[in-house]
């Protein structure tokens, strides 16, 4: 698919999987400490998305609450609040809702084709209304958000939205908070409805973190994150100045919370630069994030090179990076590479994603053309 934002889905639910009860008041599933955690996650995102029903039922503000975090966002050149995004097929949204009235950010409404005109008449003064396809197509929505500069999107529910994003395979990580009680009502909204989820007993999610917040349990699952970041590295590789005698490689360095640290590509600043060097040049040697980071590279890090004294596998080990994800192994075109073996020998976890190998290789098609 086209480039899209990194997607974090977040929900709080009862032990029996409910997002709310059936009373008109919103059911509180979090405590102050958890709201603060969500505020931190929000402040790290470029946009927040909720379904139209959540706006109608909860009338949420969806802003960053902490003044310090708002200030930090402004200082880093971002608006104090993330962009607010919603989806609707009916177009039935109240322009006076807090979603539109609160905060200083842009608001974007993706309306299914048939309702885009009505939605624009009703909401045109308070939001940008975009035709999201008929029926609404999440791929169109995500590609459009990326074009608007959204690189990290927080999906905050409700259940229909979570079901749509998860079944489509567009969630890179999932944050779940489990409250210590039952709702016990089949009519209450659930975290997800029925659907063909790509994560099932034969293909489970990876549990990346478990935290206790009072009597709440916070669970952080990693879903499509490796695929997402490696696809970003492939995009980066397309920026390389082409060379007849060297690979075009892209790399992205990502912290343990799934946030980008840096990215780079071969020959970025100097004709001898490898992508891994370009990435590492943008991080201080003693940056503590390196010790838990993952390096995504389209090609196996080199184990020997003529242009500089230290091969990239050695640089990765020296930087203390514990995990490397690659799309393809270096073919025996220029040198016999054993970067993967060198990394594994010292305990670095190396994950290969062969499903992205042909795309990474296609950026280097010029090297394989026979005269
Ligand atoms: N505990 C939590 O973390 C949490 C977070 C958020 C919400 N909630 C709760 O969740 C409940 C609402 O959940 P919900 O599942 O009923 O609604 P929802 O997912 O918030 O919104 C569903 C609505 O969004 C629009 N929509 C969503 N996906 C669409 C798609 N693929 N194509 C077109 N339109 C789409 C439609 O709007 P139209 O009807 O306008 O066509 C649809 O009816 C509320 O009770 C709220 O309190 C809980
Ligand atoms: Zn190298």
Short mmCIF file of C-alpha atoms and ligand atoms in Angstrom, two decimals:
data_model
loop_
_atom_site.label_atom_id
_atom_site.label_comp_id
_atom_site.label_asym_id
_atom_site.label_seq_id
_atom_site.Cartn_x
_atom_site.Cartn_y
_atom_site.Cartn_z
CA UNK A 1 0.00 0.00 0.00
CA UNK A 2 0.94 3.67 -0.17
CA UNK A 3 2.86 5.17 2.72
CA UNK A 4 0.77 5.43 5.87
CA UNK A 5 1.29 6.60 9.47
CA UNK A 6 2.48 4.24 12.18
CA UNK A 7 -0.73 3.21 13.94
CA UNK A 8 -1.11 2.73 17.70
CA UNK A 9 -4.55 1.45 18.80
CA UNK A 10 -5.48 2.11 22.42
CA UNK A 11 -8.43 0.99 24.54
CA UNK A 12 -9.48 0.53 28.14
CA UNK A 13 -11.84 -2.36 28.80
CA UNK A 14 -13.47 -4.31 31.61
CA UNK A 15 -12.30 -7.85 32.32
CA UNK A 16 -15.17 -9.06 30.11
CA UNK A 17 -14.03 -6.92 27.18
CA UNK A 18 -16.50 -3.99 27.37
CA UNK A 19 -15.54 -0.43 26.41
CA UNK A 20 -18.53 1.06 28.21
CA UNK A 21 -21.82 0.03 29.81
CA UNK A 22 -25.29 0.84 28.47
CA UNK A 23 -26.05 3.82 30.73
CA UNK A 24 -25.89 7.35 29.26
CA UNK A 25 -22.91 8.28 31.48
CA UNK A 26 -19.51 7.24 30.28
CA UNK A 27 -18.12 4.28 32.25
CA UNK A 28 -14.78 5.11 33.86
CA UNK A 29 -12.31 2.33 33.10
CA UNK A 30 -9.10 4.22 33.94
CA UNK A 31 -7.71 6.11 36.89
CA UNK A 32 -5.74 9.35 37.06
CA UNK A 33 -2.39 7.61 36.57
CA UNK A 34 -3.66 5.85 33.47
CA UNK A 35 -5.15 9.05 32.03
CA UNK A 36 -1.72 10.56 32.45
CA UNK A 37 -0.15 7.61 30.59
CA UNK A 38 -2.63 8.12 27.74
CA UNK A 39 -1.83 11.85 27.76
CA UNK A 40 1.84 10.99 27.24
CA UNK A 41 0.98 8.64 24.36
CA UNK A 42 -1.26 11.33 22.82
CA UNK A 43 1.42 13.96 23.07
CA UNK A 44 3.78 11.67 21.12
CA UNK A 45 1.33 11.37 18.22
CA UNK A 46 0.55 13.62 15.26
CA UNK A 47 -3.13 12.72 15.16
CA UNK A 48 -5.87 11.01 17.21
CA UNK A 49 -8.74 9.14 15.55
CA UNK A 50 -12.10 8.07 17.01
CA UNK A 51 -15.33 6.83 15.44
CA UNK A 52 -18.36 9.12 15.01
CA UNK A 53 -20.32 7.13 17.60
CA UNK A 54 -17.70 7.89 20.27
CA UNK A 55 -18.10 11.61 19.51
CA UNK A 56 -21.89 11.33 19.73
CA UNK A 57 -21.91 9.27 22.94
CA UNK A 58 -18.93 10.60 24.92
CA UNK A 59 -18.39 14.09 23.50
CA UNK A 60 -14.62 13.80 24.19
CA UNK A 61 -12.18 16.71 23.95
CA UNK A 62 -9.20 14.66 22.75
CA UNK A 63 -6.55 17.22 23.59
CA UNK A 64 -3.21 17.00 25.39
CA UNK A 65 -3.99 17.89 29.01
CA UNK A 66 -0.58 18.50 30.51
CA UNK A 67 0.75 22.04 30.08
CA UNK A 68 4.31 20.73 30.12
CA UNK A 69 3.59 18.34 27.27
CA UNK A 70 1.78 21.05 25.31
CA UNK A 71 4.77 23.31 25.81
CA UNK A 72 7.19 20.58 24.73
CA UNK A 73 5.19 20.00 21.57
CA UNK A 74 5.23 23.70 20.73
CA UNK A 75 8.97 23.90 21.38
CA UNK A 76 9.59 21.06 18.95
CA UNK A 77 7.64 22.88 16.25
CA UNK A 78 4.42 20.86 16.53
CA UNK A 79 0.97 22.23 17.41
CA UNK A 80 0.02 21.89 21.11
CA UNK A 81 -2.64 19.31 20.23
CA UNK A 82 -2.54 16.47 17.72
CA UNK A 83 -4.82 16.70 14.70
CA UNK A 84 -8.24 15.16 15.44
CA UNK A 85 -9.69 12.69 12.96
CA UNK A 86 -13.02 10.90 12.72
CA UNK A 87 -14.81 8.51 10.37
CA UNK A 88 -18.48 8.61 9.45
CA UNK A 89 -20.79 6.95 6.96
CA UNK A 90 -23.90 8.89 8.00
CA UNK A 91 -22.32 12.35 8.26
CA UNK A 92 -24.36 12.86 11.41
CA UNK A 93 -22.05 14.86 13.59
CA UNK A 94 -22.76 17.97 15.62
CA UNK A 95 -20.44 20.90 14.72
CA UNK A 96 -20.82 22.05 18.35
CA UNK A 97 -19.29 18.81 19.71
CA UNK A 98 -16.16 19.25 21.80
CA UNK A 99 -14.24 17.22 19.23
CA UNK A 100 -14.57 20.26 16.93
CA UNK A 101 -14.66 23.04 19.52
CA UNK A 102 -11.82 22.10 21.88
CA UNK A 103 -8.11 22.48 21.25
CA UNK A 104 -6.07 24.25 18.64
CA UNK A 105 -5.50 21.45 16.20
CA UNK A 106 -6.92 20.79 12.76
CA UNK A 107 -9.93 18.48 12.56
CA UNK A 108 -10.40 16.08 9.66
CA UNK A 109 -13.60 14.15 8.94
CA UNK A 110 -13.42 11.21 6.53
CA UNK A 111 -16.93 10.70 5.22
CA UNK A 112 -18.06 7.78 3.08
CA UNK A 113 -18.60 9.03 -0.48
CA UNK A 114 -22.38 9.33 -0.34
CA UNK A 115 -22.38 11.49 2.79
CA UNK A 116 -19.36 13.69 2.02
CA UNK A 117 -21.51 16.48 0.56
CA UNK A 118 -23.91 16.61 3.52
CA UNK A 119 -21.01 16.36 5.97
CA UNK A 120 -19.25 19.24 4.24
CA UNK A 121 -22.34 21.44 4.47
CA UNK A 122 -22.75 20.66 8.15
CA UNK A 123 -19.10 20.62 9.26
CA UNK A 124 -17.27 22.62 6.63
CA UNK A 125 -16.70 25.56 9.00
CA UNK A 126 -15.16 23.51 11.80
CA UNK A 127 -13.31 20.72 9.96
CA UNK A 128 -11.80 19.58 6.70
CA UNK A 129 -14.20 17.03 5.22
CA UNK A 130 -12.58 14.44 2.94
CA UNK A 131 -14.32 11.88 0.75
CA UNK A 132 -12.93 8.61 2.10
CA UNK A 133 -14.31 6.35 -0.63
CA UNK A 134 -17.59 4.48 -0.86
CA UNK A 135 -17.65 2.44 1.28
CA UNK A 136 -15.07 4.22 3.40
CA UNK A 137 -11.62 2.82 2.63
CA UNK A 138 -9.09 2.87 5.47
CA UNK A 139 -6.23 2.65 3.01
CA UNK A 140 -7.43 5.90 1.42
CA UNK A 141 -7.82 7.48 4.88
CA UNK A 142 -4.33 6.46 6.03
CA UNK A 143 -2.61 7.50 2.80
CA UNK A 144 -4.33 10.89 2.99
CA UNK A 145 -3.30 11.36 6.63
CA UNK A 146 0.29 10.61 5.74
CA UNK A 147 0.15 13.19 2.96
CA UNK A 148 -1.07 15.66 5.58
CA UNK A 149 2.10 15.01 7.58
CA UNK A 150 0.71 12.49 10.08
CA UNK A 151 3.48 9.99 10.82
CA UNK A 152 2.09 8.58 14.05
CA UNK A 153 -1.62 8.03 14.53
CA UNK A 154 -3.36 7.08 17.79
CA UNK A 155 -6.63 5.21 17.26
CA UNK A 156 -8.71 5.56 20.44
CA UNK A 157 -11.82 3.57 19.48
CA UNK A 158 -14.63 2.76 19.81
CA UNK A 159 -15.21 -0.85 19.02
CA UNK A 160 -16.26 -0.52 15.42
CA UNK A 161 -13.19 1.52 14.59
CA UNK A 162 -10.87 -0.90 16.42
CA UNK A 163 -12.44 -3.83 14.59
CA UNK A 164 -12.00 -2.11 11.23
CA UNK A 165 -8.33 -1.20 11.82
CA UNK A 166 -7.36 -4.53 13.37
CA UNK A 167 -9.04 -6.75 10.79
CA UNK A 168 -7.49 -4.68 7.98
CA UNK A 169 -4.03 -5.29 9.47
CA UNK A 170 -3.34 -1.56 9.92
CA UNK A 171 -2.45 -1.60 13.63
CA UNK A 172 1.27 -1.62 14.39
CA UNK A 173 0.92 -1.75 18.15
CA UNK A 174 -1.97 -2.21 20.54
CA UNK A 175 -2.26 -0.72 24.03
CA UNK A 176 -4.86 -2.38 26.23
CA UNK A 177 -5.81 -1.44 29.75
CA UNK A 178 -7.88 -3.98 31.68
CA UNK A 179 -10.01 -2.59 34.53
CA UNK A 180 -10.59 -4.91 37.50
CA UNK A 181 -14.35 -5.41 37.12
CA UNK A 182 -17.07 -6.91 34.90
CA UNK A 183 -19.82 -5.13 32.99
CA UNK A 184 -21.81 -8.29 32.38
CA UNK A 185 -24.16 -6.91 29.73
CA UNK A 186 -24.32 -8.37 26.22
CA UNK A 187 -25.61 -5.01 24.93
CA UNK A 188 -22.57 -3.05 26.14
CA UNK A 189 -20.06 -1.95 23.45
CA UNK A 190 -17.17 -4.41 23.14
CA UNK A 191 -13.52 -3.72 22.41
CA UNK A 192 -13.99 -5.53 19.06
CA UNK A 193 -16.79 -7.21 17.18
CA UNK A 194 -16.65 -10.30 14.96
CA UNK A 195 -14.15 -10.36 12.12
CA UNK A 196 -11.23 -12.10 10.46
CA UNK A 197 -8.32 -10.83 12.56
CA UNK A 198 -4.82 -11.45 11.21
CA UNK A 199 -3.75 -12.30 14.78
CA UNK A 200 -5.06 -15.72 15.81
CA UNK A 201 -3.66 -18.78 17.59
CA UNK A 202 -1.49 -19.64 14.58
CA UNK A 203 -0.20 -16.06 14.26
CA UNK A 204 -0.26 -14.37 17.67
CA UNK A 205 0.76 -10.83 18.57
CA UNK A 206 3.98 -10.24 20.49
CA UNK A 207 3.49 -9.03 24.06
CA UNK A 208 6.12 -6.30 24.36
CA UNK A 209 5.28 -4.89 27.81
CA UNK A 210 3.10 -5.50 30.85
CA UNK A 211 2.75 -2.82 33.51
CA UNK A 212 0.75 -2.54 36.68
CA UNK A 213 -1.07 0.78 37.21
CA UNK A 214 -2.76 0.38 40.60
CA UNK A 215 -5.28 -2.40 39.99
CA UNK A 216 -5.26 -1.81 36.25
CA UNK A 217 -3.18 -3.96 33.92
CA UNK A 218 -1.50 -2.25 30.96
CA UNK A 219 -0.59 -4.53 28.07
CA UNK A 220 1.41 -3.42 25.05
CA UNK A 221 1.30 -5.74 22.03
CA UNK A 222 3.41 -5.39 18.92
CA UNK A 223 1.58 -6.36 15.73
CA UNK A 224 2.72 -5.13 12.33
CA UNK A 225 5.53 -2.88 13.63
CA UNK A 226 8.45 -4.80 12.07
CA UNK A 227 6.77 -4.82 8.69
CA UNK A 228 5.92 -1.13 8.99
CA UNK A 229 9.42 0.06 9.84
CA UNK A 230 11.10 -2.15 7.26
CA UNK A 231 8.74 -0.76 4.60
CA UNK A 232 9.80 2.73 5.77
CA UNK A 233 13.46 1.69 5.37
CA UNK A 234 12.70 0.59 1.79
CA UNK A 235 11.19 4.03 1.11
CA UNK A 236 14.36 5.56 2.53
CA UNK A 237 16.50 3.39 0.19
CA UNK A 238 14.82 5.00 -2.82
CA UNK A 239 16.55 8.28 -1.87
CA UNK A 240 20.09 6.90 -2.38
CA UNK A 241 22.20 8.45 -5.14
CA UNK A 242 22.48 5.49 -7.54
CA UNK A 243 25.90 3.87 -7.82
CA UNK A 244 26.98 1.21 -10.34
CA UNK A 245 29.14 -0.49 -7.73
CA UNK A 246 27.23 -0.20 -4.42
CA UNK A 247 23.85 -1.10 -3.03
CA UNK A 248 21.07 1.38 -2.37
CA UNK A 249 20.14 0.68 1.24
CA UNK A 250 17.78 2.42 3.65
CA UNK A 251 17.70 2.08 7.43
CA UNK A 252 15.57 3.28 10.33
CA UNK A 253 16.44 3.13 14.02
CA UNK A 254 13.45 2.74 16.36
CA UNK A 255 13.29 2.84 20.17
CA UNK A 256 11.70 0.21 22.39
CA UNK A 257 8.43 2.19 22.50
CA UNK A 258 8.11 2.06 18.70
CA UNK A 259 9.27 5.67 18.18
CA UNK A 260 11.66 6.61 15.42
CA UNK A 261 15.12 7.74 16.56
CA UNK A 262 16.67 8.38 13.15
CA UNK A 263 16.70 7.25 9.55
CA UNK A 264 19.21 7.34 6.72
CA UNK A 265 20.37 5.92 3.41
CA UNK A 266 23.53 4.96 1.56
CA UNK A 267 25.74 7.86 0.34
CA UNK A 268 23.48 10.29 2.22
CA UNK A 269 26.21 12.76 3.27
CA UNK A 270 29.34 11.18 1.76
CA UNK A 271 29.77 8.78 -1.18
CA UNK A 272 31.23 6.21 1.23
CA UNK A 273 28.33 6.29 3.71
CA UNK A 274 26.43 3.09 4.32
CA UNK A 275 22.83 3.45 5.51
CA UNK A 276 23.64 2.13 8.98
CA UNK A 277 26.35 4.79 9.36
CA UNK A 278 23.97 7.50 8.19
CA UNK A 279 21.50 6.41 10.88
CA UNK A 280 24.09 6.13 13.65
CA UNK A 281 25.67 9.48 12.76
CA UNK A 282 22.42 11.16 13.89
CA UNK A 283 22.51 9.62 17.40
CA UNK A 284 24.93 10.32 20.26
CA UNK A 285 27.12 7.26 21.07
CA UNK A 286 25.88 7.30 24.66
CA UNK A 287 22.17 7.70 23.86
CA UNK A 288 20.52 5.25 26.29
CA UNK A 289 17.83 4.36 23.74
CA UNK A 290 20.43 2.47 21.69
CA UNK A 291 20.59 -0.32 24.30
CA UNK A 292 16.98 -1.35 23.62
CA UNK A 293 16.56 -0.14 20.02
CA UNK A 294 15.83 -2.05 16.82
CA UNK A 295 17.70 -1.25 13.61
CA UNK A 296 15.69 -1.84 10.44
CA UNK A 297 17.82 -2.18 7.33
CA UNK A 298 16.84 -3.22 3.83
CA UNK A 299 20.09 -5.18 3.46
CA UNK A 300 22.18 -7.35 5.77
CA UNK A 301 24.78 -5.15 7.54
CA UNK A 302 28.19 -5.58 5.89
CA UNK A 303 30.92 -7.67 7.56
CA UNK A 304 33.86 -6.41 5.51
CA UNK A 305 34.40 -3.29 3.45
CA UNK A 306 37.11 -1.50 1.53
CA UNK A 307 35.96 2.12 1.88
CA UNK A 308 36.12 2.46 5.68
CA UNK A 309 37.87 0.56 8.48
CA UNK A 310 34.81 -0.70 10.37
CA UNK A 311 32.05 -2.76 8.76
CA UNK A 312 28.46 -1.99 9.74
CA UNK A 313 27.91 -5.23 11.68
CA UNK A 314 30.76 -4.13 13.95
CA UNK A 315 29.30 -0.61 14.30
CA UNK A 316 25.92 -2.04 15.29
CA UNK A 317 27.55 -4.24 17.93
CA UNK A 318 29.65 -1.34 19.23
CA UNK A 319 26.54 0.83 19.50
CA UNK A 320 24.95 -1.82 21.73
CA UNK A 321 21.88 -2.29 19.51
CA UNK A 322 20.26 -5.60 20.54
CA UNK A 323 17.94 -6.24 17.60
CA UNK A 324 18.25 -5.96 13.82
CA UNK A 325 15.53 -6.59 11.23
CA UNK A 326 16.51 -6.99 7.56
CA UNK A 327 14.69 -7.62 4.29
CA UNK A 328 17.37 -9.53 2.38
CA UNK A 329 20.82 -11.01 2.75
CA UNK A 330 23.66 -9.51 0.76
CA UNK A 331 24.17 -11.54 -2.43
CA UNK A 332 27.74 -12.56 -3.41
CA UNK A 333 28.00 -9.72 -5.89
CA UNK A 334 30.83 -7.66 -4.43
CA UNK A 335 31.97 -9.50 -1.31
CA UNK A 336 31.10 -12.60 0.70
CA UNK A 337 29.01 -11.12 3.54
CA UNK A 338 28.47 -12.78 6.90
CA UNK A 339 26.98 -9.79 8.78
CA UNK A 340 24.01 -11.77 10.09
CA UNK A 341 26.27 -14.50 11.50
CA UNK A 342 28.60 -11.92 13.08
CA UNK A 343 25.67 -10.21 14.80
CA UNK A 344 24.11 -13.45 16.02
CA UNK A 345 27.47 -14.69 17.31
CA UNK A 346 27.48 -11.92 19.93
CA UNK A 347 23.80 -12.33 20.85
CA UNK A 348 22.17 -9.67 18.63
CA UNK A 349 18.71 -10.88 17.60
CA UNK A 350 18.42 -10.80 13.80
CA UNK A 351 15.00 -11.12 12.20
CA UNK A 352 14.71 -11.65 8.46
CA UNK A 353 11.54 -10.59 6.64
CA UNK A 354 11.76 -12.41 3.30
CA UNK A 355 8.29 -11.15 2.34
CA UNK A 356 9.87 -7.71 1.78
CA UNK A 357 13.05 -9.00 0.07
CA UNK A 358 11.90 -8.57 -3.52
CA UNK A 359 10.84 -4.96 -2.91
CA UNK A 360 14.17 -4.13 -1.24
CA UNK A 361 16.00 -5.86 -4.08
CA UNK A 362 13.99 -4.06 -6.77
CA UNK A 363 15.50 -0.73 -5.65
CA UNK A 364 18.85 -2.30 -6.69
CA UNK A 365 17.69 -3.74 -10.02
CA UNK A 366 20.40 -1.77 -11.86
CA UNK A 367 23.11 -3.89 -10.18
CA UNK A 368 21.68 -7.15 -11.46
CA UNK A 369 21.13 -6.19 -15.06
CA UNK A 370 23.27 -8.31 -17.37
CA UNK A 371 25.03 -6.35 -20.09
N1 LIG B 1 -12.93 2.47 26.79
C1 LIG B 1 -12.36 3.04 25.75
O1 LIG B 1 -11.16 3.01 25.59
C2 LIG B 1 -13.24 3.69 24.73
C3 LIG B 1 -12.66 4.51 23.76
C4 LIG B 1 -13.49 5.04 22.78
C5 LIG B 1 -14.86 4.76 22.81
N2 LIG B 1 -15.37 3.98 23.80
C6 LIG B 1 -16.80 3.62 23.80
O2 LIG B 1 -17.12 2.96 22.59
C7 LIG B 1 -18.48 3.19 22.31
C8 LIG B 1 -18.59 3.53 20.87
O3 LIG B 1 -18.10 2.45 20.09
P1 LIG B 1 -18.82 2.01 18.75
O4 LIG B 1 -18.19 0.76 18.27
O5 LIG B 1 -20.28 2.01 19.02
O6 LIG B 1 -18.55 3.23 17.79
P2 LIG B 1 -17.25 3.91 17.18
O7 LIG B 1 -16.30 2.87 16.70
O8 LIG B 1 -16.77 4.98 18.08
O9 LIG B 1 -17.90 4.66 15.94
C9 LIG B 1 -18.60 3.93 14.98
C10 LIG B 1 -19.05 4.90 13.92
O10 LIG B 1 -17.90 5.45 13.27
C11 LIG B 1 -18.13 5.49 11.88
N3 LIG B 1 -17.27 4.45 11.30
C12 LIG B 1 -16.40 3.65 11.95
N4 LIG B 1 -15.79 2.84 11.11
C13 LIG B 1 -16.26 3.12 9.91
C14 LIG B 1 -15.99 2.62 8.63
N5 LIG B 1 -15.09 1.67 8.42
N6 LIG B 1 -16.69 3.15 7.61
C15 LIG B 1 -17.59 4.11 7.81
N7 LIG B 1 -17.87 4.64 9.02
C16 LIG B 1 -17.20 4.15 10.04
C17 LIG B 1 -19.61 5.20 11.69
O11 LIG B 1 -20.23 6.47 11.89
P3 LIG B 1 -21.70 6.88 11.44
O12 LIG B 1 -22.61 6.15 12.38
O13 LIG B 1 -21.74 8.36 11.62
O14 LIG B 1 -21.88 6.44 10.02
C18 LIG B 1 -19.86 4.26 12.84
O15 LIG B 1 -21.20 4.14 13.20
C19 LIG B 1 -18.95 4.30 23.23
O16 LIG B 1 -19.78 3.73 24.20
C20 LIG B 1 -17.68 4.82 23.87
O17 LIG B 1 -17.87 5.20 25.21
C21 LIG B 1 -14.59 3.47 24.77
ZN1 LIG B 2 27.84 -1.38 5.72
#
